[in-house]
């Protein structure tokens, strides 16, 4: 599971699939074939927004809530 800002969401990656979350997932999936990635991150997120987001665009409107 990934939570966070543009770095976790893939901002700045040279192409889709080259974000650090995707690369770590690919590396770990080689060892754990059934591993699945759920990425709740999006660009512009702050720590406060992860915990108490207002106006966010995902499920419970709080990344931490969606992670439970």
GROMACS .gro file of N, CA and C in nm, residues 5-13 19 43:
model
   33
    5UNK      N    1   0.222   1.181  -0.163
    5UNK     CA    2   0.209   1.293  -0.255
    5UNK      C    3   0.251   1.254  -0.397
    6UNK      N    4   0.293   1.354  -0.474
    6UNK     CA    5   0.326   1.331  -0.614
    6UNK      C    6   0.440   1.231  -0.633
    7UNK      N    7   0.533   1.224  -0.539
    7UNK     CA    8   0.642   1.127  -0.551
    7UNK      C    9   0.588   0.985  -0.553
    8UNK      N   10   0.499   0.954  -0.460
    8UNK     CA   11   0.438   0.821  -0.455
    8UNK      C   12   0.340   0.799  -0.570
    9UNK      N   13   0.279   0.908  -0.617
    9UNK     CA   14   0.183   0.897  -0.727
    9UNK      C   15   0.251   0.885  -0.864
   10UNK      N   16   0.381   0.910  -0.869
   10UNK     CA   17   0.453   0.894  -0.994
   10UNK      C   18   0.494   1.024  -1.059
   11UNK      N   19   0.474   1.136  -0.991
   11UNK     CA   20   0.515   1.264  -1.047
   11UNK      C   21   0.665   1.267  -1.071
   12UNK      N   22   0.706   1.312  -1.188
   12UNK     CA   23   0.847   1.320  -1.221
   12UNK      C   24   0.907   1.193  -1.279
   13UNK      N   25   0.830   1.086  -1.282
   13UNK     CA   26   0.880   0.961  -1.341
   13UNK      C   27   0.894   0.979  -1.492
   19UNK      N   28   0.779   0.509  -1.157
   19UNK     CA   29   0.773   0.578  -1.029
   19UNK      C   30   0.833   0.486  -0.922
   43UNK      N   31  -0.093   1.367  -0.633
   43UNK     CA   32  -0.009   1.487  -0.636
   43UNK      C   33  -0.066   1.598  -0.550
   0.00000   0.00000   0.00000
